[in-house]
CSV table of C-alpha atoms and ligand atoms in Angstrom, one decimal:
chain,number,residue,atom,x,y,z
A,1,MET,CA,0.0,0.0,0.0
A,2,LYS,CA,1.2,3.5,-0.9
A,3,SER,CA,1.8,5.8,2.1
A,4,TYR,CA,0.1,9.1,2.1
A,5,LYS,CA,3.4,10.9,1.1
A,6,GLU,CA,3.5,8.7,-1.9
A,7,MET,CA,-0.1,9.4,-3.2
A,8,SER,CA,-1.0,11.8,-5.7
A,9,ALA,CA,-3.6,14.6,-4.9
A,10,GLU,CA,-6.3,12.8,-6.6
A,11,GLU,CA,-5.7,9.4,-4.6
A,12,LEU,CA,-5.5,11.4,-1.4
A,13,LYS,CA,-8.8,13.0,-2.1
A,14,ALA,CA,-10.5,9.7,-2.9
A,15,GLU,CA,-9.1,8.3,0.3
A,16,LYS,CA,-10.5,11.2,2.3
A,17,ALA,CA,-13.9,10.7,0.5
A,18,SER,CA,-14.1,7.2,1.9
A,19,LEU,CA,-12.6,8.2,5.3
A,20,GLU,CA,-15.2,10.9,5.6
A,21,GLN,CA,-18.1,8.6,5.0
A,22,LYS,CA,-16.7,6.2,7.9
A,23,TYR,CA,-16.5,9.2,10.2
A,24,GLU,CA,-20.1,10.0,9.4
A,25,GLU,CA,-21.2,6.5,10.3
A,26,TYR,CA,-19.3,6.7,13.6
A,27,LYS,CA,-21.0,10.0,14.5
A,28,ALA,CA,-24.4,8.5,13.7
A,29,MET,CA,-23.6,5.8,16.4
A,30,ALA,CA,-23.8,8.5,19.1
A,31,LEU,CA,-20.9,7.2,21.0
A,32,ASN,CA,-19.7,8.1,24.4
A,33,LEU,CA,-16.3,6.7,24.9
A,34,ASP,CA,-13.5,8.1,27.2
A,35,MET,CA,-9.9,7.4,26.8
A,36,THR,CA,-8.7,10.3,28.8
A,37,ARG,CA,-7.4,9.5,32.2
A,38,GLY,CA,-5.2,6.5,33.1
A,39,LYS,CA,-7.5,4.9,35.8
A,40,PRO,CA,-7.4,1.3,36.7
A,41,GLY,CA,-10.4,-0.6,35.3
A,42,SER,CA,-13.0,-1.8,37.9
A,43,ASP,CA,-11.8,-5.4,37.2
A,44,GLN,CA,-8.3,-4.3,38.4
A,45,LEU,CA,-9.8,-2.8,41.4
A,46,ASP,CA,-11.6,-5.9,42.3
A,47,LEU,CA,-8.3,-7.7,42.6
A,48,SER,CA,-7.8,-6.0,45.9
A,49,ASN,CA,-11.2,-6.1,47.4
A,50,HIS,CA,-10.1,-8.4,50.2
A,51,ILE,CA,-7.6,-6.1,51.4
A,52,TYR,CA,-9.3,-5.2,54.5
A,53,ASP,CA,-10.4,-8.6,55.6
A,54,SER,CA,-7.3,-9.3,57.6
A,55,LEU,CA,-8.3,-6.4,59.9
A,56,SER,CA,-11.2,-8.0,61.4
A,57,SER,CA,-9.5,-11.6,61.4
A,58,GLU,CA,-6.1,-10.5,62.5
A,59,GLY,CA,-6.7,-7.2,64.3
A,60,PHE,CA,-5.1,-3.9,64.0
A,61,LYS,CA,-1.6,-4.5,65.6
A,62,THR,CA,1.6,-4.5,63.6
A,63,ARG,CA,4.2,-7.4,63.9
A,64,ASP,CA,5.9,-5.0,66.5
A,65,GLY,CA,2.9,-4.5,68.6
A,66,VAL,CA,2.1,-0.9,67.1
A,67,ASP,CA,-1.6,-0.3,67.4
A,68,THR,CA,-2.5,1.2,64.0
A,69,ARG,CA,-5.7,2.8,65.3
A,70,ASN,CA,-3.9,5.2,67.5
A,71,TYR,CA,-1.7,8.1,67.1
A,72,ASN,CA,1.9,7.1,66.6
A,73,THR,CA,4.6,6.0,64.1
A,74,PRO,CA,4.8,9.1,61.8
A,75,ALA,CA,6.9,7.7,59.2
A,76,GLY,CA,4.7,4.8,58.8
A,77,ILE,CA,4.8,1.1,60.1
A,78,THR,CA,7.8,-1.0,59.5
A,79,GLU,CA,6.5,-3.8,57.4
A,80,MET,CA,5.1,-1.5,54.8
A,81,ARG,CA,8.2,0.7,54.7
A,82,GLU,CA,10.0,-2.6,54.0
A,83,VAL,CA,7.7,-3.4,51.2
A,84,PHE,CA,8.3,0.1,49.4
A,85,ALA,CA,12.0,-0.3,50.2
A,86,GLN,CA,12.0,-3.5,48.2
A,87,ILE,CA,10.0,-2.0,45.5
A,88,LEU,CA,12.2,0.9,45.2
A,89,GLY,CA,15.6,-0.9,45.9
A,90,THR,CA,16.5,1.2,48.8
A,91,ASP,CA,16.6,1.0,52.6
A,92,ALA,CA,13.4,1.0,54.8
A,93,ASN,CA,15.1,3.8,57.0
A,94,LYS,CA,14.8,6.1,53.8
A,95,ILE,CA,11.0,5.6,53.5
A,96,PHE,CA,8.3,7.8,54.7
A,97,LEU,CA,4.7,6.7,54.2
A,98,GLY,CA,2.0,9.2,53.4
A,99,ASN,CA,-1.7,8.9,52.8
A,100,SER,CA,-3.1,8.0,49.3
A,101,SER,CA,-1.5,10.5,46.9
A,102,SER,CA,2.2,10.7,45.9
A,103,LEU,CA,1.2,13.7,43.8
A,104,ASN,CA,0.3,15.5,47.1
A,105,GLN,CA,3.6,14.4,48.5
A,106,MET,CA,5.3,15.9,45.6
A,107,PHE,CA,3.3,19.2,45.8
A,108,ASP,CA,4.1,19.4,49.5
A,109,SER,CA,7.7,18.7,49.1
A,110,ILE,CA,8.2,21.4,46.7
A,111,MET,CA,6.0,23.8,48.7
A,112,ARG,CA,8.3,23.2,51.7
A,113,ALA,CA,11.4,24.1,49.5
A,114,ILE,CA,9.4,27.3,48.6
A,115,VAL,CA,8.5,28.3,52.0
A,116,PHE,CA,11.6,27.2,54.0
A,117,GLY,CA,14.1,26.2,51.5
A,118,GLU,CA,16.0,22.8,51.4
A,119,HIS,CA,18.4,22.0,54.1
A,120,ASP,CA,21.2,22.9,51.7
A,121,SER,CA,19.7,26.1,50.4
A,122,ASP,CA,20.8,29.7,50.9
A,123,LYS,CA,17.3,31.0,50.9
A,124,PRO,CA,13.7,29.7,50.4
A,125,TRP,CA,12.9,28.9,46.9
A,126,GLY,CA,10.0,31.4,47.0
A,127,GLN,CA,12.5,34.3,47.4
A,128,ILE,CA,14.2,33.2,43.9
A,129,GLU,CA,12.9,35.4,40.9
A,130,GLY,CA,12.7,33.7,37.7
A,131,LYS,CA,13.2,30.1,39.2
A,132,LYS,CA,12.8,27.4,36.6
A,133,TRP,CA,11.9,23.7,36.4
A,134,LEU,CA,13.0,21.2,33.6
A,135,CYS,CA,10.1,19.3,32.2
A,136,PRO,CA,11.0,16.4,30.0
A,137,VAL,CA,8.4,16.5,27.2
A,138,PRO,CA,6.0,14.7,26.5
A,139,GLY,CA,5.3,14.4,30.1
A,140,TYR,CA,2.7,14.2,32.9
A,141,ASP,CA,0.3,17.1,32.8
A,142,ARG,CA,-0.2,17.1,36.5
A,143,HIS,CA,3.4,17.4,37.4
A,144,PHE,CA,3.6,20.5,35.1
A,145,ARG,CA,0.7,22.0,36.8
A,146,VAL,CA,2.3,21.6,40.2
A,147,THR,CA,5.4,23.6,39.3
A,148,GLN,CA,3.5,26.0,37.2
A,149,THR,CA,1.1,26.8,40.0
A,150,LEU,CA,4.1,27.1,42.5
A,151,GLY,CA,5.7,29.8,40.4
A,152,PHE,CA,8.4,28.1,38.2
A,153,GLU,CA,8.9,28.9,34.6
A,154,LEU,CA,8.7,25.4,33.0
A,155,VAL,CA,11.5,24.6,30.5
A,156,ASN,CA,10.8,21.7,27.9
A,157,VAL,CA,13.5,19.1,27.5
A,158,PRO,CA,13.0,16.6,24.8
A,159,MET,CA,12.7,13.0,25.7
A,160,THR,CA,14.6,10.2,23.8
A,161,GLU,CA,14.5,6.6,23.8
A,162,ASN,CA,16.8,6.6,26.9
A,163,GLY,CA,15.0,9.4,28.9
A,164,PRO,CA,15.6,13.1,28.9
A,165,ASP,CA,18.1,14.5,26.3
A,166,MET,CA,21.0,14.7,28.8
A,167,ASP,CA,23.1,16.9,26.7
A,168,ILE,CA,20.2,19.4,26.8
A,169,VAL,CA,19.7,19.0,30.6
A,170,GLU,CA,23.5,19.3,31.3
A,171,GLU,CA,23.4,22.7,29.6
A,172,LEU,CA,20.5,23.9,31.2
A,173,VAL,CA,21.5,23.0,34.7
A,174,LYS,CA,24.4,25.6,34.2
A,175,ASP,CA,21.7,28.2,35.0
A,176,GLU,CA,21.5,28.8,38.9
A,177,LYS,CA,17.7,29.4,38.5
A,178,VAL,CA,17.1,25.9,37.3
A,179,LEU,CA,16.2,24.2,40.5
A,180,GLY,CA,14.7,20.8,39.6
A,181,ILE,CA,13.5,18.5,37.1
A,182,TRP,CA,10.6,16.0,36.8
A,183,CYS,CA,11.5,12.4,36.0
A,184,ILE,CA,9.2,9.2,35.5
A,185,PRO,CA,12.3,7.0,35.1
A,186,VAL,CA,10.1,3.7,34.4
A,187,TYR,CA,7.4,3.5,31.7
A,188,SER,CA,7.2,7.2,31.5
A,189,ASN,CA,3.9,9.0,31.3
A,190,PRO,CA,3.1,9.2,28.3
A,191,ASP,CA,5.6,7.4,26.1
A,192,GLY,CA,6.5,4.3,28.2
A,193,ILE,CA,10.2,5.0,28.1
A,194,VAL,CA,12.6,3.5,30.5
A,195,TYR,CA,15.7,5.6,31.3
A,196,SER,CA,18.9,4.1,30.6
A,197,GLU,CA,21.5,3.5,33.1
A,198,ASP,CA,23.7,6.2,31.5
A,199,THR,CA,20.8,8.6,31.8
A,200,CYS,CA,20.3,7.7,35.5
A,201,ARG,CA,24.0,8.1,36.1
A,202,ARG,CA,24.3,11.5,34.1
A,203,LEU,CA,21.5,12.9,36.4
A,204,ALA,CA,23.1,11.7,39.5
A,205,SER,CA,26.6,13.1,38.6
A,206,MET,CA,25.9,16.3,36.4
A,207,LYS,CA,27.2,19.6,37.6
A,208,THR,CA,24.5,22.0,38.7
A,209,ALA,CA,24.8,25.6,39.1
A,210,ALA,CA,22.1,25.5,41.9
A,211,LYS,CA,23.8,23.6,44.8
A,212,ASP,CA,20.3,22.7,46.0
A,213,PHE,CA,19.1,21.3,42.7
A,214,ARG,CA,16.5,18.5,43.1
A,215,ILE,CA,15.6,15.5,40.9
A,216,TYR,CA,11.9,14.7,41.5
A,217,TRP,CA,12.0,10.9,40.7
A,218,ASP,CA,8.5,9.8,40.3
A,219,ASN,CA,8.6,6.0,40.2
A,220,ALA,CA,4.8,5.7,39.7
A,221,TYR,CA,5.0,2.8,37.4
A,222,VAL,CA,8.0,0.9,38.9
A,223,VAL,CA,6.3,-2.5,39.2
A,224,HIS,CA,3.7,-1.9,36.5
A,225,HIS,CA,4.9,-4.1,33.8
A,226,LEU,CA,2.7,-5.5,31.0
A,227,THR,CA,4.8,-8.3,30.0
A,228,ASP,CA,5.6,-11.5,32.0
A,229,ASN,CA,9.0,-11.9,30.6
A,230,GLU,CA,11.3,-10.6,33.4
A,231,SER,CA,14.3,-9.7,30.9
A,232,GLU,CA,11.9,-7.4,28.9
A,233,GLN,CA,10.8,-5.5,32.0
A,234,GLY,CA,11.9,-2.1,32.7
A,235,SER,CA,14.3,-1.4,35.6
A,236,VAL,CA,16.3,1.4,36.5
A,237,PRO,CA,19.2,1.8,39.4
A,238,ASP,CA,18.4,3.2,42.7
A,239,ILE,CA,18.6,6.9,42.3
A,240,LEU,CA,19.3,7.8,46.0
A,241,GLY,CA,22.3,5.4,45.9
A,242,LEU,CA,23.6,6.8,42.6
A,243,CYS,CA,23.4,10.4,43.9
A,244,GLU,CA,25.3,9.3,47.0
A,245,GLU,CA,27.9,7.5,44.9
A,246,TYR,CA,28.5,10.7,42.8
A,247,GLY,CA,28.7,12.9,45.9
A,248,ASN,CA,25.4,14.5,45.6
A,249,PRO,CA,23.5,12.7,48.3
A,250,SER,CA,20.8,15.1,48.8
A,251,ARG,CA,20.0,15.6,45.1
A,252,ALA,CA,16.9,13.3,44.8
A,253,TYR,CA,13.5,12.6,46.2
A,254,GLU,CA,11.8,9.6,45.1
A,255,PHE,CA,8.0,8.9,44.9
A,256,ALA,CA,5.7,6.0,44.5
A,257,SER,CA,2.1,4.9,45.6
A,258,SER,CA,0.0,2.0,45.5
A,259,SER,CA,-2.6,3.8,43.6
A,260,LYS,CA,-2.3,1.5,40.6
A,261,ILE,CA,-1.4,-1.5,42.8
A,262,THR,CA,-4.5,-1.5,45.1
A,263,PHE,CA,-7.0,1.3,45.0
A,264,ALA,CA,-6.4,4.6,43.1
A,265,GLY,CA,-7.0,7.4,45.6
A,266,GLY,CA,-7.3,4.8,48.4
A,267,GLY,CA,-3.8,3.5,48.6
A,268,ILE,CA,-0.5,4.5,50.2
A,269,SER,CA,2.0,7.0,49.0
A,270,CYS,CA,5.7,7.1,49.7
A,271,ILE,CA,8.5,9.5,49.6
A,272,ALA,CA,12.1,8.1,49.7
A,273,ALA,CA,15.1,10.3,50.6
A,274,ASN,CA,18.5,10.5,52.3
A,275,LYS,CA,18.8,11.4,55.9
A,276,ASP,CA,19.4,15.1,55.4
A,277,ASN,CA,16.4,15.6,53.2
A,278,MET,CA,14.3,13.4,55.3
A,279,ASP,CA,15.1,15.1,58.6
A,280,HIS,CA,14.4,18.3,57.0
A,281,ALA,CA,11.1,17.2,55.6
A,282,LYS,CA,10.0,15.4,58.8
A,283,LYS,CA,10.5,18.7,60.9
A,284,ILE,CA,7.9,20.4,58.8
A,285,MET,CA,5.6,17.2,58.3
A,286,ALA,CA,5.5,16.8,62.1
A,287,VAL,CA,3.8,20.4,62.3
A,288,GLN,CA,1.4,19.5,59.6
A,289,THR,CA,0.1,16.1,60.9
A,290,ILE,CA,0.6,13.7,63.8
A,291,CYS,CA,0.6,10.6,61.6
A,292,ASN,CA,-0.9,9.2,58.5
A,293,ASN,CA,-3.3,6.3,58.0
A,294,LYS,CA,-1.6,3.2,59.4
A,295,ILE,CA,-4.6,1.0,59.3
A,296,ASN,CA,-4.4,1.2,55.6
A,297,GLN,CA,-0.7,0.5,55.7
A,298,LEU,CA,-1.3,-2.5,57.7
A,299,ALA,CA,-4.0,-3.8,55.2
A,300,HIS,CA,-1.6,-3.2,52.6
A,301,ALA,CA,1.4,-4.9,54.2
A,302,ARG,CA,-0.7,-8.0,55.1
A,303,MET,CA,-2.0,-8.5,51.5
A,304,LEU,CA,1.5,-7.5,49.8
A,305,PRO,CA,3.9,-8.6,52.5
A,306,ASP,CA,7.1,-8.5,50.2
A,307,LEU,CA,8.2,-7.7,46.6
A,308,ASP,CA,7.4,-11.2,45.4
A,309,ALA,CA,3.9,-10.8,46.5
A,310,VAL,CA,3.6,-7.3,44.8
A,311,LYS,CA,5.1,-8.9,41.6
A,312,ALA,CA,2.4,-11.8,41.8
A,313,HIS,CA,-0.3,-9.2,42.3
A,314,MET,CA,1.0,-7.0,39.4
A,315,ARG,CA,0.9,-10.0,37.1
A,316,LYS,CA,-2.6,-10.1,37.6
A,317,HIS,CA,-3.1,-6.5,36.7
A,318,ALA,CA,-1.0,-7.1,33.6
A,319,GLU,CA,-3.3,-9.9,32.5
A,320,LEU,CA,-6.2,-7.6,32.7
A,321,LEU,CA,-4.4,-4.6,30.9
A,322,ARG,CA,-2.6,-6.7,28.1
A,323,PRO,CA,-5.5,-7.3,26.1
A,324,LYS,CA,-6.3,-3.5,26.1
A,325,PHE,CA,-2.9,-2.6,25.1
A,326,SER,CA,-2.7,-5.2,22.5
A,327,LYS,CA,-5.9,-4.0,21.0
A,328,THR,CA,-4.8,-0.4,20.9
A,329,LEU,CA,-1.5,-1.1,19.2
A,330,GLU,CA,-3.0,-3.7,16.8
A,331,ILE,CA,-5.5,-1.1,15.5
A,332,LEU,CA,-2.8,1.6,15.2
A,333,ASP,CA,-0.7,-0.8,13.3
A,334,SER,CA,-3.2,-1.9,10.9
A,335,GLN,CA,-5.0,1.4,10.5
A,336,LEU,CA,-2.3,4.2,10.8
A,337,ALA,CA,1.2,2.6,10.2
A,338,TRP,CA,0.9,2.2,6.6
A,339,THR,CA,0.0,5.9,6.1
A,340,GLY,CA,3.4,7.0,7.3
A,341,THR,CA,1.7,9.9,9.1
A,342,ALA,CA,2.0,8.8,12.7
A,343,ASN,CA,4.2,7.1,14.9
A,344,TRP,CA,4.0,5.8,18.5
A,345,HIS,CA,5.9,3.8,21.2
A,346,GLU,CA,5.1,0.2,22.1
A,347,PRO,CA,4.9,0.5,26.0
A,348,LYS,CA,6.1,-2.5,28.0
A,349,GLY,CA,4.4,-1.0,31.0
A,350,GLY,CA,2.7,1.8,32.5
A,351,TYR,CA,-0.6,3.2,31.7
A,352,PHE,CA,-0.5,5.0,28.4
A,353,VAL,CA,0.1,4.9,24.7
A,354,SER,CA,1.6,8.2,23.3
A,355,ILE,CA,0.9,8.8,19.7
A,356,PHE,CA,2.6,11.4,17.4
A,357,VAL,CA,0.2,12.4,14.7
A,358,GLN,CA,0.9,14.5,11.5
A,359,LYS,CA,2.7,17.6,13.1
A,360,GLY,CA,0.0,20.6,13.2
A,361,THR,CA,-3.0,18.4,13.6
A,362,ALA,CA,-3.3,17.0,17.1
A,363,ASP,CA,-5.8,19.5,18.3
A,364,LYS,CA,-8.0,19.0,15.3
A,365,VAL,CA,-7.9,15.1,15.6
A,366,VAL,CA,-8.9,15.5,19.4
A,367,SER,CA,-11.8,17.8,18.5
A,368,MET,CA,-13.1,15.6,15.6
A,369,CYS,CA,-13.0,12.6,18.1
A,370,LYS,CA,-15.0,14.7,20.5
A,371,GLU,CA,-17.6,15.4,17.8
A,372,ALA,CA,-17.8,11.7,17.1
A,373,GLY,CA,-18.3,10.9,20.9
A,374,VAL,CA,-14.8,9.7,21.7
A,375,ALA,CA,-13.2,11.8,24.7
A,376,LEU,CA,-9.2,12.1,24.4
A,377,THR,CA,-6.9,13.9,26.7
A,378,PRO,CA,-6.7,17.6,25.3
A,379,ALA,CA,-4.1,18.0,22.8
A,380,GLY,CA,-1.0,19.8,24.2
A,381,ALA,CA,-1.8,18.4,27.7
A,382,THR,CA,1.5,16.5,27.7
A,383,TYR,CA,3.4,19.7,27.6
A,384,PRO,CA,4.0,22.6,29.9
A,385,TYR,CA,1.3,25.2,29.6
A,386,GLY,CA,-0.8,22.9,27.4
A,387,LYS,CA,1.3,23.9,24.4
A,388,ASP,CA,2.9,21.2,22.4
A,389,PRO,CA,5.0,23.2,19.8
A,390,ASP,CA,4.5,20.4,17.1
A,391,ASN,CA,0.7,20.2,17.8
A,392,SER,CA,1.4,16.2,17.3
A,393,ASN,CA,1.3,14.4,20.5
A,394,ILE,CA,-1.9,12.6,21.8
A,395,ARG,CA,-2.0,10.6,24.9
A,396,ILE,CA,-4.5,7.7,25.0
A,397,ALA,CA,-5.3,5.8,28.1
A,398,PRO,CA,-6.4,2.2,27.5
A,399,SER,CA,-6.8,0.7,30.9
A,400,PHE,CA,-10.5,2.1,31.9
A,401,PRO,CA,-12.5,1.3,28.8
A,402,SER,CA,-13.4,-2.4,27.7
A,403,VAL,CA,-11.6,-4.1,25.0
A,404,GLU,CA,-14.8,-3.5,22.8
A,405,GLU,CA,-14.8,0.3,23.5
A,406,ILE,CA,-11.1,0.6,22.9
A,407,ASP,CA,-11.7,-1.2,19.5
A,408,THR,CA,-14.2,1.5,18.5
A,409,ALA,CA,-12.4,4.4,20.0
A,410,VAL,CA,-9.1,3.8,18.5
A,411,ASN,CA,-10.6,3.1,15.1
A,412,VAL,CA,-12.4,6.5,15.3
A,413,LEU,CA,-9.1,8.0,16.4
A,414,CYS,CA,-7.3,6.6,13.5
A,415,VAL,CA,-10.2,7.7,11.0
A,416,CYS,CA,-9.7,11.3,12.3
A,417,ALA,CA,-6.0,11.1,12.3
A,418,LYS,CA,-6.0,10.2,8.7
A,419,ILE,CA,-8.4,12.9,7.5
A,420,THR,CA,-6.6,15.6,9.2
A,421,ALA,CA,-3.2,14.2,7.9
A,422,ILE,CA,-4.7,14.2,4.4
A,423,ASP,CA,-5.8,17.8,4.7
A,424,LYS,CA,-2.4,18.8,6.1
A,425,ILE,CA,-0.7,17.2,3.1
A,426,LEU,CA,-2.9,18.6,0.5
A,427,GLU,CA,-2.6,22.1,2.1
A,428,GLU,CA,1.2,21.8,1.9
A,429,GLN,CA,1.5,20.5,-1.5
B,501,PLP,N1,2.7,10.2,38.9
B,501,PLP,C1,2.6,9.6,37.6
B,501,PLP,C2,3.6,9.7,36.6
B,501,PLP,C3,1.2,9.3,37.3
B,501,PLP,O1,0.9,8.9,36.1
B,501,PLP,C4,0.1,9.4,38.2
B,501,PLP,C5,-1.2,9.2,37.9
B,501,PLP,O2,-1.6,9.0,36.7
B,501,PLP,C6,0.3,9.9,39.6
B,501,PLP,C7,1.8,10.3,39.7
B,501,PLP,C8,-0.6,10.0,40.7
B,501,PLP,O3,-0.2,9.1,41.6
B,501,PLP,P1,-1.0,9.3,43.0
B,501,PLP,O4,-2.3,8.7,42.8
B,501,PLP,O5,0.0,8.6,43.9
B,501,PLP,O6,-1.2,10.7,43.5
């Protein structure tokens, strides 16, 4: 089959006419499909329905005899800190457990730096005019909104197959106004990219003008593999260990949560940091709260007592998610690949498929899909300020809809992507 670029104007017009007919057929179906947010499907949530059973059968005390119903143990119960330490490949004494949202922890952590500074800051970040934050793109819209809301200028850094473009990062951090970087090292949102070891080492070792520069290492998808094959699974080195190895022991804060392991919005979040960062943060957190929800920590620790249990549980998630990702990729392959107008990553884990449609058309594709009853994340959402300079990236989230819904929704997306691509090519001819 000829790609669109190889077709004559006449051929493209004929192709467009038949696609428009299909599009009208979809519109007539009055669809109401949602591929916007990366939420677990309800069948995935069902995997954890029994999580609280142990509380009535085994009671509320931890193995050390801590009564989780009462005020105590602000950093979290030992058994769950150990589980997160195993998940992140670090020490339990570097782990602090919070309530359900890691995003909340990230916000609070930056907020602390703004109001009080870091332990190694000369002054609170709030007093720094023109402070900047590095944002690998495409990336997670909520990250960008945190640093935008907290007064940073957001600086785009292109992603490569190995993580953020480190040549660019190393240049940008020579500016002392650049105070941090967002990183999703495993199955990045939205591209599903796993950082290479070299990228991790360069981040940990690079020379930064700001001595209190911080890496926000959001390991949200660290155990969220889609494949059973261990060798294909993504993993990255322990960033806290690497920062220590290179003489920058306070450079990284690491985050994770059980939102997509047990219950989204009902799980446990975790922050991992070296002693200086943790002591500094704890002083302020102790003013904010007496302790977090340890009953939930205990329920989690009993259902997922160690990394093996977490892995076995995540394999069940993968079984439910795989058909949805396979369907998405199968349709993209059969409907879009041959046109030569779009490309995408084939994620081995995480929650998203990130598609780059013909430059200059993503907003049109999303609005056409909407008109046909398919909701997609707004074009541009994966870039700071909602502005994709190429107007090309679209993030789709296959986890929540059924396979049948995905089938229809992705077909609609392909029809819209093809029509807009043809328009663009004809316009440029
Ligand atoms: N970090 C990333 C990269 C995410 O994609 C998400 C949710 O989609 C979150 C954090 C939110 O995590 P939490 O539920 O722990 O706040």
